[in-house]
Amino acid sequence: MSKKTISSNSRRKFFKVATSAVVAGGLLAACKPEDNTKKSGAAEKSVKLTMQAAWPSGANIFFEMAQDYCNMVRDMSGGSLTIDLKPVGAVVKTSEIGQAVSSGIVDMGHWVTAYWYGKNAAASLFGTGPSYGMSSQEVMAWMEYGGGRKLYEEATAKVGFNYTGFFHMPMPAQPFGWFKKNVTKVSDVKGMKYRTVGLATNVLTAMGMVVRQLPGGEIQPAMKTGLIDAAEFNNPTSDSQFGMQDVSKHYHLGSFHQSQEMFEIPCNTKRLKSLSPAHQAILKNAAYAANSDNYFKALSRYSESLSMLMNKHNVNVYQTSDEILAAQLKGWDKVIGDFVKKDAFFAKVVKSQKDYARRTMKYLLMNQPNYKLAYENEFGPIGQVKI
C-alpha cells in the first residue's frame, strides 16, 4: 500500500472519529444535569404563602383537611412552595376572610361559600343550594364542566372579592342534626329554634322553624343553655368534637337543607399571578388531590365517629323521615322561586344547575344500582345494623 493511500485512509478515519466525537459531545452536553435542573424547575425560588382557615386548630377535622392541602402543596413543589396555615381568628374573623384575601392581608383562605351568603345570596348556590338530585360530587362537576366556574367568578366579582377560588372535599350530605327527641313529622319541628347557615335558613324558616345563624363553636353552648332547641353543623366527627353528644341523644342523618357542600380556597389573584406557572399549577392541582384524599378520610373518620356516638355515648341515630325531607324540598321550591323572581343573576345560576342536573343525573341515577339493597342483602336492615 502506498504512502498516499495510507495518508488518505488516515484522514478519512480521523474525520470519522472526530465527527463521532462531536455528535457524542453534543448529546452529552444536551444531557447535562445542570440543564435538566433548569428545565425541570428544581431550582424554583422558595415562596411562603399565608392562609387563614375558618376553623380552630387542634381537634378539628376541617382544620386537619386544610393542613392536608397545605402538605400536598409542599410535597408537590419539593418544598419550594409552602403555606403557613393559621386558625380562625388568628388574623381576621371568619366573616372577614374573603375581604382579607382580596386585599392581601392574607394570601389565601379556607372556608365555604355559605360564609359570604350575606353579601350575595347566590353564594349559597355554590355549595349549599338545592339538590335537584345532585350530591356535592356532581355540583363540583358542574363547577368545572357545566359552566359553574364562570358563574362563580361572576358572583365573586359582584361582591368585590379579588380572588381566584379552588374547591376540594365534596362533603357527604349533612345531617339534619341534633334534637331533644326523635322528630318524624313537620309538626314536630315547627316553632323549634334551630341553628343553620346560608340558604338553608330560608328553607327551614319556610317549614316553620325559627332559625338562628351561629358560628360552629357557639352551637353546643347555645343548645346547652336553651338559646336553641336543635342544631346542625356538618358531620359526625365535627359534631362529636364540638361535644353535641353531651347536650342531645337524638341525631338525625340525611337532609336536603345542606346536601352538597365543599371547601372554597380563595387565593389573592394578584399574588397568584406573581407566582411561577409551576407554582400556580401546584396550587390548583393540589386541590384536586385533596379532593379525593379528604373524601376518603371523611368516609373512614365519619363512620368511626358515628360508631363511637352510638356505642360509647348512647346516641340514638335516625334517618330523617321522608315527610320532613319532602317538606324541605317544598321549602326549597318556595325559596328558589322567590329569589329567581327578584334576582336575575341568581336565576341564571339556578337555570345552569337545573340544565346540568337534568342531563347528568338522569344518566347517573338510572345507571346506579340500588346500593342499599346490596348492603342489606349482606348485613340486614340498615337501621338495625350495629357498627
CSV table of C-alpha atoms in Angstrom, one decimal:
chain,number,residue,atom,x,y,z
A,1,MET,CA,0.0,0.0,0.0
A,2,SER,CA,1.4,3.4,-1.0
A,3,LYS,CA,2.0,6.2,1.4
A,4,LYS,CA,-0.6,8.3,-0.5
A,5,THR,CA,-3.2,5.6,0.2
A,6,ILE,CA,-2.2,5.3,3.8
A,7,SER,CA,-2.5,9.1,4.2
A,8,SER,CA,-5.9,9.2,2.6
A,9,ASN,CA,-7.2,6.4,4.8
A,10,SER,CA,-5.8,8.1,7.9
A,11,ARG,CA,-7.5,11.3,7.0
A,12,ARG,CA,-10.9,9.5,6.5
A,13,LYS,CA,-10.5,7.7,9.9
A,14,PHE,CA,-9.6,11.0,11.6
A,15,PHE,CA,-12.7,12.8,10.2
A,16,LYS,CA,-14.9,9.9,11.0
A,17,VAL,CA,-13.7,9.7,14.6
A,18,ALA,CA,-13.9,13.5,15.0
A,19,THR,CA,-17.4,13.7,13.7
A,20,SER,CA,-18.5,10.9,16.1
A,21,ALA,CA,-16.9,12.7,19.0
A,22,VAL,CA,-18.7,16.0,18.1
A,23,VAL,CA,-22.0,14.2,17.9
A,24,ALA,CA,-21.4,12.4,21.2
A,25,GLY,CA,-20.2,15.5,22.8
A,26,GLY,CA,-23.4,17.3,21.7
A,27,LEU,CA,-25.5,14.6,23.1
A,28,LEU,CA,-23.7,14.7,26.4
A,29,ALA,CA,-24.0,18.4,26.6
A,30,ALA,CA,-27.7,18.2,26.0
A,31,CYS,CA,-28.0,15.7,28.8
A,32,LYS,CA,-26.0,17.7,31.4
A,33,PRO,CA,-27.7,17.6,34.8
A,34,GLU,CA,-27.4,21.4,35.1
A,35,ASP,CA,-29.6,21.9,32.0
A,36,ASN,CA,-32.2,19.4,33.2
A,37,THR,CA,-32.3,21.1,36.6
A,38,LYS,CA,-33.1,24.5,35.0
A,39,LYS,CA,-35.7,23.0,32.7
A,40,SER,CA,-37.4,21.0,35.5
A,41,GLY,CA,-37.9,23.9,37.8
A,42,ALA,CA,-36.0,22.2,40.6
A,43,ALA,CA,-34.2,25.5,41.3
A,44,GLU,CA,-37.6,27.2,41.8
A,45,LYS,CA,-37.4,30.2,44.1
A,46,SER,CA,-38.8,29.4,47.5
A,47,VAL,CA,-42.1,31.0,48.3
A,48,LYS,CA,-44.2,31.0,51.5
A,49,LEU,CA,-47.9,31.9,51.5
A,50,THR,CA,-50.2,32.7,54.4
A,51,MET,CA,-53.6,31.0,54.7
A,52,GLN,CA,-56.2,31.6,57.4
A,53,ALA,CA,-58.9,29.0,57.9
A,54,ALA,CA,-62.4,29.4,59.3
A,55,TRP,CA,-61.7,26.5,61.7
A,56,PRO,CA,-59.9,26.3,65.1
A,57,SER,CA,-56.7,24.3,65.3
A,58,GLY,CA,-56.4,21.2,67.5
A,59,ALA,CA,-59.0,18.5,67.4
A,60,ASN,CA,-60.9,19.8,64.3
A,61,ILE,CA,-61.1,17.7,61.2
A,62,PHE,CA,-61.7,20.7,58.9
A,63,PHE,CA,-58.5,22.3,60.0
A,64,GLU,CA,-56.8,19.0,59.5
A,65,MET,CA,-58.1,18.8,56.0
A,66,ALA,CA,-56.9,22.4,55.3
A,67,GLN,CA,-53.5,21.2,56.6
A,68,ASP,CA,-53.7,18.2,54.3
A,69,TYR,CA,-54.0,20.6,51.3
A,70,CYS,CA,-51.0,22.6,52.5
A,71,ASN,CA,-48.9,19.5,52.9
A,72,MET,CA,-49.7,18.4,49.4
A,73,VAL,CA,-48.6,21.8,48.0
A,74,ARG,CA,-45.4,21.5,49.9
A,75,ASP,CA,-44.7,17.9,48.7
A,76,MET,CA,-45.7,18.5,45.1
A,77,SER,CA,-43.4,21.5,44.9
A,78,GLY,CA,-40.5,19.7,46.6
A,79,GLY,CA,-40.6,22.3,49.4
A,80,SER,CA,-40.2,25.4,47.2
A,81,LEU,CA,-43.8,26.4,47.9
A,82,THR,CA,-45.2,26.3,51.4
A,83,ILE,CA,-48.3,27.6,53.1
A,84,ASP,CA,-48.4,28.9,56.7
A,85,LEU,CA,-51.8,27.8,57.9
A,86,LYS,CA,-53.4,29.8,60.6
A,87,PRO,CA,-56.6,29.0,62.6
A,88,VAL,CA,-59.8,31.1,62.8
A,89,GLY,CA,-59.3,34.5,64.4
A,90,ALA,CA,-55.5,34.4,64.1
A,91,VAL,CA,-55.6,37.4,61.7
A,92,VAL,CA,-59.3,38.2,61.0
A,93,LYS,CA,-62.8,36.9,61.9
A,94,THR,CA,-64.4,34.2,59.8
A,95,SER,CA,-66.7,36.7,58.1
A,96,GLU,CA,-63.7,38.8,57.1
A,97,ILE,CA,-61.7,36.1,55.3
A,98,GLY,CA,-62.9,36.9,51.8
A,99,GLN,CA,-62.0,40.6,52.1
A,100,ALA,CA,-58.7,39.9,53.9
A,101,VAL,CA,-57.7,37.6,50.9
A,102,SER,CA,-58.9,40.2,48.4
A,103,SER,CA,-56.9,43.0,50.0
A,104,GLY,CA,-53.7,40.9,50.5
A,105,ILE,CA,-53.8,40.8,54.4
A,106,VAL,CA,-53.5,37.1,53.9
A,107,ASP,CA,-52.7,35.3,50.7
A,108,MET,CA,-55.3,32.5,51.0
A,109,GLY,CA,-58.3,31.4,53.0
A,110,HIS,CA,-60.1,28.1,53.8
A,111,TRP,CA,-63.8,28.3,54.3
A,112,VAL,CA,-67.2,27.7,52.5
A,113,THR,CA,-69.1,29.9,50.1
A,114,ALA,CA,-72.1,30.0,52.5
A,115,TYR,CA,-70.0,32.2,54.8
A,116,TRP,CA,-70.4,35.1,52.3
A,117,TYR,CA,-74.0,34.4,51.6
A,118,GLY,CA,-74.8,37.7,53.4
A,119,LYS,CA,-73.1,39.6,50.6
A,120,ASN,CA,-74.9,37.8,47.7
A,121,ALA,CA,-77.5,35.0,48.2
A,122,ALA,CA,-76.2,33.3,45.1
A,123,ALA,CA,-73.0,32.4,47.1
A,124,SER,CA,-75.1,29.6,48.7
A,125,LEU,CA,-75.7,28.0,45.3
A,126,PHE,CA,-72.0,27.1,45.1
A,127,GLY,CA,-72.2,24.6,47.9
A,128,THR,CA,-75.4,24.9,50.0
A,129,GLY,CA,-78.1,25.2,47.4
A,130,PRO,CA,-81.0,23.0,46.2
A,131,SER,CA,-80.0,19.4,45.2
A,132,TYR,CA,-82.1,18.6,42.0
A,133,GLY,CA,-80.8,15.1,42.7
A,134,MET,CA,-77.1,16.2,42.8
A,135,SER,CA,-74.7,15.4,45.6
A,136,SER,CA,-71.6,17.5,46.2
A,137,GLN,CA,-69.7,15.4,43.7
A,138,GLU,CA,-72.0,16.4,40.9
A,139,VAL,CA,-72.1,20.1,42.0
A,140,MET,CA,-68.3,20.1,41.8
A,141,ALA,CA,-68.5,18.5,38.3
A,142,TRP,CA,-71.0,21.3,37.3
A,143,MET,CA,-68.4,23.9,38.6
A,144,GLU,CA,-65.7,22.6,36.3
A,145,TYR,CA,-67.5,21.1,33.3
A,146,GLY,CA,-71.0,22.6,33.4
A,147,GLY,CA,-70.4,26.3,33.4
A,148,GLY,CA,-70.4,26.8,37.1
A,149,ARG,CA,-66.9,28.3,37.4
A,150,LYS,CA,-67.7,31.2,35.1
A,151,LEU,CA,-70.8,32.0,37.2
A,152,TYR,CA,-68.9,31.6,40.4
A,153,GLU,CA,-66.3,34.1,39.2
A,154,GLU,CA,-69.1,36.5,38.2
A,155,ALA,CA,-70.5,36.1,41.8
A,156,THR,CA,-67.2,36.9,43.5
A,157,ALA,CA,-66.8,39.9,41.3
A,158,LYS,CA,-70.3,41.2,42.2
A,159,VAL,CA,-69.4,41.3,45.9
A,160,GLY,CA,-66.0,42.8,45.2
A,161,PHE,CA,-63.8,39.8,46.0
A,162,ASN,CA,-60.5,39.9,44.1
A,163,TYR,CA,-59.5,36.3,44.4
A,164,THR,CA,-59.3,33.0,42.5
A,165,GLY,CA,-61.1,30.1,44.1
A,166,PHE,CA,-60.1,26.5,44.3
A,167,PHE,CA,-62.5,23.8,45.6
A,168,HIS,CA,-62.0,20.5,47.3
A,169,MET,CA,-63.7,17.9,49.6
A,170,PRO,CA,-67.1,17.0,48.3
A,171,MET,CA,-68.9,16.7,51.6
A,172,PRO,CA,-71.4,13.9,52.2
A,173,ALA,CA,-74.9,15.2,52.9
A,174,GLN,CA,-75.1,17.0,56.2
A,175,PRO,CA,-77.2,15.5,59.0
A,176,PHE,CA,-80.5,17.3,59.9
A,177,GLY,CA,-78.8,17.4,63.3
A,178,TRP,CA,-79.4,17.2,67.0
A,179,PHE,CA,-82.8,17.3,68.7
A,180,LYS,CA,-84.1,16.7,72.1
A,181,LYS,CA,-86.4,14.0,70.8
A,182,ASN,CA,-87.0,11.9,67.7
A,183,VAL,CA,-88.7,14.1,65.2
A,184,THR,CA,-90.6,12.4,62.3
A,185,LYS,CA,-93.3,14.9,61.4
A,186,VAL,CA,-93.2,18.5,60.2
A,187,SER,CA,-95.3,19.4,63.1
A,188,ASP,CA,-92.6,18.1,65.4
A,189,VAL,CA,-90.1,20.8,64.3
A,190,LYS,CA,-92.5,23.8,63.8
A,191,GLY,CA,-91.5,26.6,66.1
A,192,MET,CA,-88.2,25.0,67.1
A,193,LYS,CA,-85.2,27.4,67.5
A,194,TYR,CA,-82.7,25.8,65.1
A,195,ARG,CA,-79.1,26.7,64.0
A,196,THR,CA,-78.0,26.5,60.4
A,197,VAL,CA,-76.4,28.9,57.8
A,198,GLY,CA,-76.8,30.0,54.2
A,199,LEU,CA,-79.9,29.5,52.1
A,200,ALA,CA,-80.9,26.7,54.5
A,201,THR,CA,-82.0,29.4,56.9
A,202,ASN,CA,-84.7,30.4,54.4
A,203,VAL,CA,-85.7,26.9,53.6
A,204,LEU,CA,-86.2,25.8,57.2
A,205,THR,CA,-87.9,29.1,58.0
A,206,ALA,CA,-90.4,28.2,55.3
A,207,MET,CA,-91.0,24.9,57.2
A,208,GLY,CA,-91.9,26.9,60.3
A,209,MET,CA,-88.7,26.6,62.2
A,210,VAL,CA,-87.1,29.6,64.0
A,211,VAL,CA,-83.6,29.8,62.6
A,212,ARG,CA,-80.5,31.3,64.3
A,213,GLN,CA,-77.2,31.6,62.5
A,214,LEU,CA,-74.3,30.8,64.9
A,215,PRO,CA,-70.6,30.0,64.4
A,216,GLY,CA,-69.6,26.4,64.9
A,217,GLY,CA,-68.0,27.0,68.3
A,218,GLU,CA,-71.2,28.6,69.7
A,219,ILE,CA,-73.6,25.8,68.8
A,220,GLN,CA,-73.1,23.4,71.7
A,221,PRO,CA,-73.2,26.1,74.4
A,222,ALA,CA,-76.3,27.6,72.8
A,223,MET,CA,-78.1,24.3,72.9
A,224,LYS,CA,-77.0,23.7,76.4
A,225,THR,CA,-78.4,27.0,77.7
A,226,GLY,CA,-81.6,26.7,75.7
A,227,LEU,CA,-80.9,29.5,73.3
A,228,ILE,CA,-81.7,27.0,70.6
A,229,ASP,CA,-83.7,23.7,70.7
A,230,ALA,CA,-81.9,21.9,67.9
A,231,ALA,CA,-78.9,22.3,65.6
A,232,GLU,CA,-76.8,21.0,62.8
A,233,PHE,CA,-73.1,21.6,62.0
A,234,ASN,CA,-71.7,19.2,59.4
A,235,ASN,CA,-70.8,15.6,60.2
A,236,PRO,CA,-70.4,13.0,63.0
A,237,THR,CA,-66.7,13.8,63.6
A,238,SER,CA,-67.1,17.6,63.8
A,239,ASP,CA,-70.3,17.3,65.8
A,240,SER,CA,-68.7,15.0,68.3
A,241,GLN,CA,-65.6,17.2,68.5
A,242,PHE,CA,-68.0,20.1,69.5
A,243,GLY,CA,-69.5,17.8,72.2
A,244,MET,CA,-73.0,17.7,70.8
A,245,GLN,CA,-73.5,14.3,72.3
A,246,ASP,CA,-73.4,16.0,75.7
A,247,VAL,CA,-76.5,18.1,75.0
A,248,SER,CA,-78.6,15.7,72.9
A,249,LYS,CA,-79.1,12.0,72.4
A,250,HIS,CA,-81.1,12.2,69.2
A,251,TYR,CA,-79.2,12.5,66.0
A,252,HIS,CA,-80.9,12.7,62.6
A,253,LEU,CA,-78.8,11.8,59.5
A,254,GLY,CA,-79.5,12.7,55.9
A,255,SER,CA,-81.1,16.1,55.0
A,256,PHE,CA,-81.7,18.3,52.0
A,257,HIS,CA,-81.0,21.5,53.9
A,258,GLN,CA,-77.3,21.3,53.0
A,259,SER,CA,-76.8,18.2,50.9
A,260,GLN,CA,-73.9,19.2,48.7
A,261,GLU,CA,-71.2,21.5,50.2
A,262,MET,CA,-67.4,21.7,49.6
A,263,PHE,CA,-64.5,23.8,50.8
A,264,GLU,CA,-63.6,27.0,49.0
A,265,ILE,CA,-59.9,28.1,48.9
A,266,PRO,CA,-59.8,31.7,47.9
A,267,CYS,CA,-56.3,32.9,46.7
A,268,ASN,CA,-55.5,36.6,46.1
A,269,THR,CA,-55.4,36.9,42.3
A,270,LYS,CA,-52.5,39.3,42.2
A,271,ARG,CA,-50.4,37.1,44.5
A,272,LEU,CA,-51.3,34.0,42.5
A,273,LYS,CA,-50.3,35.6,39.2
A,274,SER,CA,-47.0,36.7,40.7
A,275,LEU,CA,-46.0,33.0,41.2
A,276,SER,CA,-44.3,30.9,38.6
A,277,PRO,CA,-46.6,28.8,36.3
A,278,ALA,CA,-45.4,25.7,38.1
A,279,HIS,CA,-46.4,27.0,41.5
A,280,GLN,CA,-49.8,28.2,40.1
A,281,ALA,CA,-50.4,24.8,38.7
A,282,ILE,CA,-49.5,23.1,42.0
A,283,LEU,CA,-52.0,25.3,44.0
A,284,LYS,CA,-54.7,24.3,41.6
A,285,ASN,CA,-53.9,20.6,41.2
A,286,ALA,CA,-53.2,20.1,45.0
A,287,ALA,CA,-56.9,21.0,45.4
A,288,TYR,CA,-57.9,18.1,43.1
A,289,ALA,CA,-55.6,15.8,45.0
A,290,ALA,CA,-57.0,16.9,48.4
A,291,ASN,CA,-60.5,16.5,46.9
A,292,SER,CA,-60.0,12.7,46.7
A,293,ASP,CA,-57.9,12.3,49.9
A,294,ASN,CA,-60.2,14.3,52.1
A,295,TYR,CA,-63.3,12.4,50.9
A,296,PHE,CA,-61.6,9.1,51.5
A,297,LYS,CA,-60.6,10.3,55.0
A,298,ALA,CA,-64.2,11.6,55.7
A,299,LEU,CA,-65.8,8.2,54.9
A,300,SER,CA,-63.5,6.5,57.4
A,301,ARG,CA,-63.5,9.1,60.1
A,302,TYR,CA,-67.2,10.0,60.0
A,303,SER,CA,-68.3,6.4,60.2
A,304,GLU,CA,-65.9,5.7,63.1
A,305,SER,CA,-67.3,8.8,64.9
A,306,LEU,CA,-70.9,7.6,64.3
A,307,SER,CA,-70.0,4.3,65.8
A,308,MET,CA,-68.5,6.0,68.9
A,309,LEU,CA,-71.6,8.2,69.3
A,310,MET,CA,-73.8,5.2,69.2
A,311,ASN,CA,-71.8,2.7,71.3
A,312,LYS,CA,-70.0,4.9,73.8
A,313,HIS,CA,-72.4,7.9,74.2
A,314,ASN,CA,-75.7,6.0,73.7
A,315,VAL,CA,-76.8,8.4,70.9
A,316,ASN,CA,-79.9,7.3,69.1
A,317,VAL,CA,-79.3,7.7,65.3
A,318,TYR,CA,-82.2,8.0,62.8
A,319,GLN,CA,-82.6,8.6,59.1
A,320,THR,CA,-84.6,11.8,58.6
A,321,SER,CA,-88.2,10.9,57.7
A,322,ASP,CA,-89.5,11.2,54.1
A,323,GLU,CA,-92.2,13.6,55.4
A,324,ILE,CA,-89.6,16.1,56.6
A,325,LEU,CA,-87.4,15.6,53.5
A,326,ALA,CA,-90.5,16.3,51.3
A,327,ALA,CA,-91.2,19.4,53.3
A,328,GLN,CA,-87.6,20.6,52.8
A,329,LEU,CA,-87.9,20.2,49.1
A,330,LYS,CA,-91.1,22.2,49.1
A,331,GLY,CA,-89.3,24.8,51.1
A,332,TRP,CA,-86.5,24.9,48.5
A,333,ASP,CA,-89.1,25.3,45.8
A,334,LYS,CA,-90.5,28.4,47.5
A,335,VAL,CA,-87.2,30.0,48.4
A,336,ILE,CA,-85.7,29.4,45.0
A,337,GLY,CA,-88.9,30.7,43.3
A,338,ASP,CA,-88.8,33.9,45.4
A,339,PHE,CA,-85.1,34.6,44.7
A,340,VAL,CA,-85.4,33.9,40.9
A,341,LYS,CA,-88.2,36.5,40.6
A,342,LYS,CA,-86.2,39.3,42.1
A,343,ASP,CA,-82.5,38.4,41.2
A,344,ALA,CA,-81.6,37.9,37.6
A,345,PHE,CA,-78.1,36.6,38.4
A,346,PHE,CA,-79.5,34.1,40.9
A,347,ALA,CA,-81.9,32.9,38.3
A,348,LYS,CA,-79.1,32.4,35.8
A,349,VAL,CA,-77.2,30.2,38.2
A,350,VAL,CA,-80.2,28.2,39.0
A,351,LYS,CA,-81.0,27.6,35.3
A,352,SER,CA,-77.4,26.4,34.7
A,353,GLN,CA,-77.6,24.0,37.6
A,354,LYS,CA,-81.0,22.6,36.5
A,355,ASP,CA,-79.9,22.1,32.9
A,356,TYR,CA,-76.8,20.2,34.1
A,357,ALA,CA,-78.7,18.2,36.7
A,358,ARG,CA,-81.5,17.2,34.2
A,359,ARG,CA,-79.0,15.7,31.8
A,360,THR,CA,-76.3,14.2,34.1
A,361,MET,CA,-78.5,12.9,36.9
A,362,LYS,CA,-80.8,11.0,34.5
A,363,TYR,CA,-77.7,9.1,33.5
A,364,LEU,CA,-76.3,8.7,37.0
A,365,LEU,CA,-79.5,7.8,38.8
A,366,MET,CA,-80.6,5.3,36.1
A,367,ASN,CA,-77.1,3.8,35.9
A,368,GLN,CA,-76.5,3.3,39.6
A,369,PRO,CA,-77.8,0.1,41.1
A,370,ASN,CA,-79.6,0.1,44.4
A,371,TYR,CA,-76.6,0.0,46.8
A,372,LYS,CA,-78.8,-0.1,49.8
A,373,LEU,CA,-80.2,-3.3,48.5
A,374,ALA,CA,-76.7,-4.8,48.3
A,375,TYR,CA,-75.8,-3.6,51.8
A,376,GLU,CA,-79.0,-5.0,53.4
A,377,ASN,CA,-78.5,-8.3,51.4
A,378,GLU,CA,-75.3,-8.8,53.3
A,379,PHE,CA,-75.8,-7.1,56.7
A,380,GLY,CA,-79.6,-6.9,57.2
A,381,PRO,CA,-81.9,-3.9,57.6
A,382,ILE,CA,-79.8,-0.8,57.7
A,383,GLY,CA,-81.5,0.7,60.8
A,384,GLN,CA,-80.7,-2.5,62.8
A,385,VAL,CA,-77.0,-2.8,61.8
A,386,LYS,CA,-74.5,-2.3,64.6
A,387,ILE,CA,-71.2,-0.6,63.6
